[in-house]
Coordinates of C-alpha atoms and ligand atoms in Angstrom, one line a residue:
X1 CA 108.0 111.8 141.7
X2 CA 110.0 108.8 139.9
X3 CA 108.5 106.7 137.0
X4 CA 110.2 103.3 136.8
X5 CA 110.6 101.3 133.6
X6 CA 107.5 98.7 134.2
X7 CA 108.0 95.4 132.4
X8 CA 104.7 94.4 133.7
X9 CA 102.5 91.8 131.7
X10 CA 99.5 93.5 132.5
X11 CA 98.0 95.5 133.5
X12 CA 100.8 97.0 131.8
X13 CA 102.7 100.7 131.2
X14 CA 100.7 103.3 129.1
X15 CA 102.3 106.0 127.4
X16 CA 103.3 108.8 129.7
X17 CA 102.3 111.5 127.0
X18 CA 98.6 110.0 127.6
X19 CA 98.7 110.0 131.4
X20 CA 99.8 113.5 131.3
X21 CA 96.8 114.6 129.1
X22 CA 94.6 112.2 131.1
X23 CA 95.8 113.8 134.1
X24 CA 95.4 117.7 132.8
X25 CA 92.0 116.9 131.7
X26 CA 90.8 115.1 135.2
X27 CA 89.0 117.6 136.3
X28 CA 87.1 119.6 133.6
X29 CA 87.1 117.6 130.2
X30 CA 87.3 120.2 127.7
X31 CA 85.2 122.7 129.5
X32 CA 82.4 120.2 130.7
X33 CA 83.4 121.2 134.0
X34 CA 83.6 117.4 134.7
X35 CA 85.9 114.3 134.5
X36 CA 85.2 111.5 131.9
X37 CA 84.7 109.5 135.0
X38 CA 82.0 111.5 136.1
X39 CA 80.1 112.0 132.8
X40 CA 77.0 110.4 131.3
X41 CA 77.5 107.8 128.4
X42 CA 74.6 109.5 126.4
X43 CA 76.4 112.5 126.5
X44 CA 77.4 114.5 123.4
X45 CA 81.3 114.5 124.9
X46 CA 81.0 110.6 125.6
X47 CA 79.6 110.2 122.4
X48 CA 82.4 112.0 120.6
X49 CA 85.1 110.1 122.6
X50 CA 83.8 106.5 121.6
X51 CA 83.1 107.4 118.1
X52 CA 86.3 108.8 117.4
X53 CA 88.3 106.0 119.5
X54 CA 86.7 103.7 117.0
X55 CA 87.3 105.5 114.0
X56 CA 90.8 105.8 115.0
X57 CA 91.3 102.2 115.6
X58 CA 89.8 101.6 111.9
X59 CA 92.3 103.9 110.3
X60 CA 94.9 102.1 112.2
X61 CA 94.4 98.8 111.3
X62 CA 92.3 99.4 108.4
X63 CA 89.1 97.9 109.2
X64 CA 86.6 97.8 106.5
X65 CA 82.8 98.5 107.3
X66 CA 82.4 94.8 106.8
X67 CA 83.4 94.5 110.4
X68 CA 81.9 95.9 113.6
X69 CA 83.9 97.5 116.4
X70 CA 82.7 96.8 119.8
X71 CA 84.1 98.1 123.1
X72 CA 83.1 95.2 125.7
X73 CA 83.5 94.0 129.2
X74 CA 84.2 91.1 131.2
X75 CA 87.6 91.0 130.2
X76 CA 89.1 88.7 127.1
X77 CA 88.2 85.8 129.5
X78 CA 84.6 86.1 129.0
X79 CA 84.9 86.2 125.3
X80 CA 86.2 82.6 125.8
X81 CA 82.5 82.0 126.3
X82 CA 81.0 84.7 123.8
X83 CA 83.0 83.2 120.7
X84 CA 81.4 79.6 121.1
X85 CA 77.9 80.9 122.0
X86 CA 78.0 83.6 118.9
X87 CA 79.6 81.6 116.7
X88 CA 78.7 77.8 117.0
X89 CA 76.1 76.6 114.2
X90 CA 77.3 72.9 113.5
X91 CA 78.0 72.9 117.2
X92 CA 81.8 72.2 115.6
X93 CA 85.2 74.4 116.4
X94 CA 88.8 73.6 115.6
X95 CA 91.5 75.2 118.6
X96 CA 95.2 75.5 118.4
X97 CA 96.7 75.1 122.3
X98 CA 99.7 77.1 122.3
X99 CA 99.8 78.2 125.7
X100 CA 97.7 79.5 128.9
X101 CA 95.6 81.5 127.2
X102 CA 94.5 79.4 124.5
X103 CA 94.4 76.9 127.2
X104 CA 91.5 78.4 128.9
X105 CA 89.8 79.5 126.1
X106 CA 90.1 75.8 124.6
X107 CA 88.6 74.3 128.1
X108 CA 85.5 76.9 128.0
X109 CA 84.6 76.2 124.7
X110 CA 84.4 72.7 125.7
X111 CA 81.5 73.4 127.8
X112 CA 79.4 74.5 124.5
X113 CA 80.2 71.9 121.5
X114 CA 82.5 69.5 120.0
X115 CA 85.9 70.9 120.2
X116 CA 88.7 69.5 118.2
X117 CA 92.0 69.9 119.5
X118 CA 94.4 70.7 116.1
X119 CA 97.6 71.3 117.6
X120 CA 99.0 71.5 121.2
X121 CA 102.6 72.5 122.1
X122 CA 103.0 71.5 125.4
X123 CA 105.1 68.8 124.7
X124 CA 107.6 71.4 124.9
X125 CA 106.5 73.5 127.5
X126 CA 104.7 75.8 124.9
X127 CA 108.1 77.2 123.7
X128 CA 106.9 77.1 119.8
X129 CA 104.0 77.8 117.6
X130 CA 103.7 74.7 115.0
X131 CA 103.9 74.2 111.8
X132 CA 100.5 75.5 110.5
X133 CA 100.8 74.1 107.0
X134 CA 101.1 70.4 108.2
X135 CA 97.9 70.8 110.7
X136 CA 94.6 69.2 109.6
X137 CA 92.1 71.5 110.3
X138 CA 88.1 70.1 110.1
X139 CA 86.2 70.8 107.2
X140 CA 83.1 71.4 109.2
X141 CA 84.3 73.6 111.6
X142 CA 82.4 76.9 112.4
X143 CA 86.0 78.6 113.7
X144 CA 89.6 78.1 114.3
X145 CA 90.7 79.8 117.7
X146 CA 94.2 81.1 118.0
X147 CA 96.0 83.3 120.6
X148 CA 98.1 85.3 118.3
X149 CA 100.7 86.3 121.2
X150 CA 101.1 84.1 123.9
X151 CA 101.5 86.5 127.0
X152 CA 103.1 83.6 129.4
X153 CA 105.3 81.8 127.1
X154 CA 106.1 84.5 124.7
X155 CA 105.3 82.9 121.5
X156 CA 103.4 84.8 118.3
X157 CA 102.6 83.6 115.0
X158 CA 104.0 85.0 111.8
X159 CA 101.5 83.2 109.4
X160 CA 97.8 83.0 108.9
X161 CA 96.4 79.3 109.8
X162 CA 95.6 77.8 106.3
X163 CA 92.1 76.9 107.0
X164 CA 88.9 77.0 105.0
X165 CA 87.2 78.3 108.5
X166 CA 86.8 81.6 110.1
X167 CA 90.0 82.3 112.1
X168 CA 89.2 83.7 115.6
X169 CA 92.4 85.4 117.0
X170 CA 92.9 86.7 120.7
X171 CA 95.4 89.6 120.4
X172 CA 95.2 90.7 123.7
X173 CA 99.0 91.2 124.5
X174 CA 99.5 92.1 120.9
X175 CA 97.1 94.7 119.9
X176 CA 98.1 96.9 117.4
X177 CA 101.9 96.4 117.9
X178 CA 102.2 95.7 114.0
X179 CA 99.7 95.6 111.4
X180 CA 97.5 92.9 110.7
X181 CA 95.5 92.3 108.0
X182 CA 91.7 91.9 109.6
X183 CA 89.9 91.3 106.5
X184 CA 92.0 87.3 106.8
X185 CA 89.9 86.9 110.1
X186 CA 86.4 86.4 111.4
X187 CA 87.2 87.8 115.0
X188 CA 90.1 90.1 116.3
X189 CA 89.8 90.7 119.9
X190 CA 91.6 91.5 122.9
X191 CA 91.7 92.9 126.7
X192 CA 92.6 96.6 127.0
X193 CA 95.4 96.0 129.6
X194 CA 98.3 94.7 127.8
X195 CA 99.0 97.3 125.1
X196 CA 96.0 99.6 124.7
X197 CA 94.6 100.9 127.8
X198 CA 93.4 100.3 131.4
X199 CA 91.7 97.0 132.2
X200 CA 87.9 97.0 132.0
X201 CA 87.3 97.1 128.1
X202 CA 87.5 94.1 125.9
X203 CA 87.9 95.4 122.1
X204 CA 86.2 93.1 119.6
X205 CA 86.6 93.3 115.8
X206 CA 83.9 91.0 114.4
X207 CA 83.1 90.4 110.6
X208 CA 79.3 91.6 110.5
X209 CA 78.0 88.2 108.4
X210 CA 79.2 86.0 111.5
X211 CA 76.8 88.3 114.1
X212 CA 73.3 87.3 114.1
X213 CA 70.5 86.6 116.2
X214 CA 71.2 83.0 115.8
X215 CA 73.0 82.5 118.9
X216 CA 73.4 79.2 121.1
X217 CA 70.1 79.0 123.3
X218 CA 70.7 80.6 126.6
X219 CA 73.3 83.0 125.6
X220 CA 73.2 86.2 128.1
X221 CA 72.0 89.2 126.2
X222 CA 75.2 90.9 127.3
X223 CA 77.2 88.3 125.7
X224 CA 75.0 88.8 122.6
X225 CA 77.2 90.2 119.9
X226 CA 74.1 91.6 117.9
X227 CA 73.0 93.4 121.0
X228 CA 76.0 95.2 121.5
X229 CA 76.4 96.0 117.8
X230 CA 73.2 97.5 117.2
X231 CA 73.6 99.6 120.5
X232 CA 77.1 100.8 119.4
X233 CA 78.6 99.0 122.6
X234 CA 76.0 101.2 124.8
X235 CA 73.5 98.5 125.8
X236 CA 74.5 99.1 129.2
X237 CA 76.7 101.2 130.6
X238 CA 80.1 100.8 129.0
X239 CA 83.4 101.3 130.8
X240 CA 83.6 105.1 129.8
X241 CA 87.1 106.2 131.4
X242 CA 88.6 103.2 130.1
X243 CA 87.4 103.8 126.6
X244 CA 88.4 107.0 126.8
X245 CA 92.2 106.0 127.8
X246 CA 92.0 103.6 124.6
X247 CA 91.1 106.1 122.3
X248 CA 94.0 108.7 123.7
X249 CA 96.3 105.5 122.9
X250 CA 95.0 105.0 119.5
X251 CA 95.7 108.8 119.1
X252 CA 99.1 108.5 120.2
X253 CA 100.2 105.6 117.8
X254 CA 98.8 107.7 114.9
X255 CA 101.2 110.6 116.4
X256 CA 103.9 108.5 116.2
X257 CA 103.2 107.4 112.3
X258 CA 101.0 104.4 113.1
X259 CA 101.1 100.7 113.0
X260 CA 104.4 100.5 110.7
X261 CA 106.3 102.8 113.0
X262 CA 105.2 100.7 115.9
X263 CA 106.5 97.8 114.1
X264 CA 109.5 99.1 113.8
X265 CA 110.2 100.5 117.1
X266 CA 109.1 97.4 118.7
X267 CA 111.3 95.2 116.2
X268 CA 114.1 97.4 117.1
X269 CA 113.6 97.0 121.2
X270 CA 112.9 93.1 120.8
X271 CA 116.2 92.5 118.5
X272 CA 118.2 94.7 121.2
X273 CA 116.9 92.3 124.1
X274 CA 117.2 88.8 122.0
X275 CA 120.5 90.0 120.7
X276 CA 121.9 90.0 124.1
X277 CA 120.1 86.7 125.4
X278 CA 121.6 85.0 122.4
X279 CA 125.2 85.7 123.1
X280 CA 124.8 85.6 127.0
X281 CA 126.3 83.0 128.8
X282 CA 124.1 83.4 131.9
X283 CA 120.4 84.9 130.4
X284 CA 119.0 82.7 127.8
X285 CA 115.4 83.1 125.9
X286 CA 113.0 80.0 126.8
X287 CA 111.4 80.5 123.1
X288 CA 112.3 78.9 119.6
X289 CA 113.9 82.0 117.7
X290 CA 111.1 82.0 114.5
X291 CA 108.5 81.8 117.0
X292 CA 109.4 84.5 119.4
X293 CA 107.3 87.5 120.5
X294 CA 108.1 91.0 120.4
X295 CA 106.1 91.8 123.2
X296 CA 106.6 89.6 126.0
X297 CA 110.2 87.9 126.6
X298 CA 110.4 85.2 128.7
X299 CA 114.3 84.7 130.0
X300 CA 116.0 82.3 132.5
X301 CA 119.6 81.8 134.3
X302 CA 118.9 78.0 134.7
X303 CA 119.4 78.7 138.4
X304 CA 116.5 79.8 140.8
X305 CA 118.5 81.5 143.5
X306 CA 120.4 83.6 140.8
X307 CA 117.0 84.7 139.1
X308 CA 115.5 85.8 142.6
X309 CA 118.9 87.9 143.2
X310 CA 118.6 89.3 139.7
X311 CA 115.0 90.0 140.1
X312 CA 115.4 91.9 143.0
X313 CA 118.5 93.9 142.3
X314 CA 116.7 95.1 139.2
X315 CA 114.0 96.2 141.0
X316 CA 116.1 98.2 143.3
X317 CA 117.5 100.0 139.9
X318 CA 114.2 100.9 138.8
X319 CA 113.3 98.1 136.3
X320 CA 110.3 96.5 138.1
X321 CA 107.8 93.6 137.6
X322 CA 110.5 91.2 136.0
X323 CA 109.7 88.3 137.5
X324 CA 108.1 85.5 135.3
X325 CA 105.0 83.6 135.3
X326 CA 104.9 80.8 137.9
X327 CA 104.3 78.1 134.9
X328 CA 107.8 79.3 133.2
X329 CA 109.8 80.5 135.9
X330 CA 112.5 82.7 135.7
X331 CA 111.7 86.1 134.2
X332 CA 109.9 87.9 131.5
X333 CA 110.0 91.4 130.2
X334 CA 107.1 92.4 128.4
X335 CA 108.1 95.3 126.1
X336 CA 104.8 96.7 125.1
X337 CA 104.1 99.7 122.6
X338 CA 104.6 102.1 125.7
X339 CA 107.9 100.6 126.7
X340 CA 110.3 103.4 125.5
X341 CA 113.7 102.0 123.8
X342 CA 115.7 103.4 127.0
X343 CA 113.9 101.2 129.0
X344 CA 114.9 97.9 126.8
X345 CA 118.6 99.3 126.5
X346 CA 118.8 100.2 130.5
X347 CA 117.7 96.7 131.0
X348 CA 120.2 95.2 128.8
X349 CA 122.6 97.2 130.2
X350 CA 121.8 96.1 133.6
X351 CA 121.9 92.6 132.7
X352 CA 125.6 92.5 131.4
X353 CA 126.6 94.1 134.6
X354 CA 125.0 91.3 136.4
X355 CA 126.5 88.9 134.3
X356 CA 129.6 90.2 134.5
X357 CA 129.7 90.5 138.2
X358 CA 128.9 87.0 138.9
X359 CA 131.5 85.6 136.5
Ligands
LIG401 C1 95.7 88.8 129.7 C2 95.2 87.9 128.8 C3 93.8 87.4 128.7 C4 92.9 87.6 129.9 O1 92.6 88.7 129.6 P1 91.7 89.1 130.9 O2 91.3 90.4 130.7 O3 92.0 89.1 132.2 O4 90.0 88.1 131.1 C5 93.5 86.5 127.6 N1 94.3 86.3 126.6 C6 95.6 87.0 126.6 C7 96.5 86.6 125.3 C8 95.9 87.9 127.7 O5 97.1 88.0 127.4

């Protein structure tokens, strides 16, 4: 069995320790004689799994009791609709569009209310985050929506937008990658399959005063956060196995020292790759320096044929899933929490060799 270095944007690599533990528990979870996959969500064993997962997440981010933590379904994309349905009271919201994911959320929200596009960075193919201090935020918006880390374009926010409205942040591709002051946000949510677990679960951290029965007419019961909060994420059968793996990932992050340690590791990995890109004559980063993501690193050679050759050669060397998204082209290395430093070192060494051989 040979594991590869998997640079996929999502579903993405998970910590090997977590996968091994899950494998050991596959046939008999802690003496229950069954797998977590086969277990009632109302069982004692699963109740402990979901409660511990929630507590570990609260510990990691330092989430206060003013916030609900919910394990939901339907991917981050379903929340694109659930957010306006649950939060719109005046029918108005502000959106900042910095890439594909915030654009999708913006388009979805337009079906439900009057949306102000506060900024759109499409003018430079989403390669930067706008100057947040100079934007004009609405006075009467129910919320401001941002995608904290744009997975496809490789940008990330480093400052909280100075709006009076509640901020909703999609953190799908930077979940638990560094500390975040949750108390500055109304909603922080993300799909699991990039950084915290398998596809099938979305974690939503929502300030409790934003959760009420006053939702938009026609909001499905399942999309109403009040339903989910009151039922401890078990109004219906939750994605049990995915939640169980997320719980293990939370424990793994705790075991390496929590989010400060995670951030240090992620900064170190990103620096290895960006430093190389900045000195390479062949490979270039596509993103403005100040806005570069620690998680998703798009890069190009400027020559489509050479990009293709590079991706094929890297794949053969066990460095897989480096093809960039079709809207950016070139390559993208997603270096999430679970990517070991050696993976990034091997990638950079391979790029150096490739560049030398093609001079
Ligand atoms: C992948 C991704 C999504 C969509 O997630 P799904 O779970 O597939 O709906 C949304 N936002 C961001 C930032 C993503 O990276």
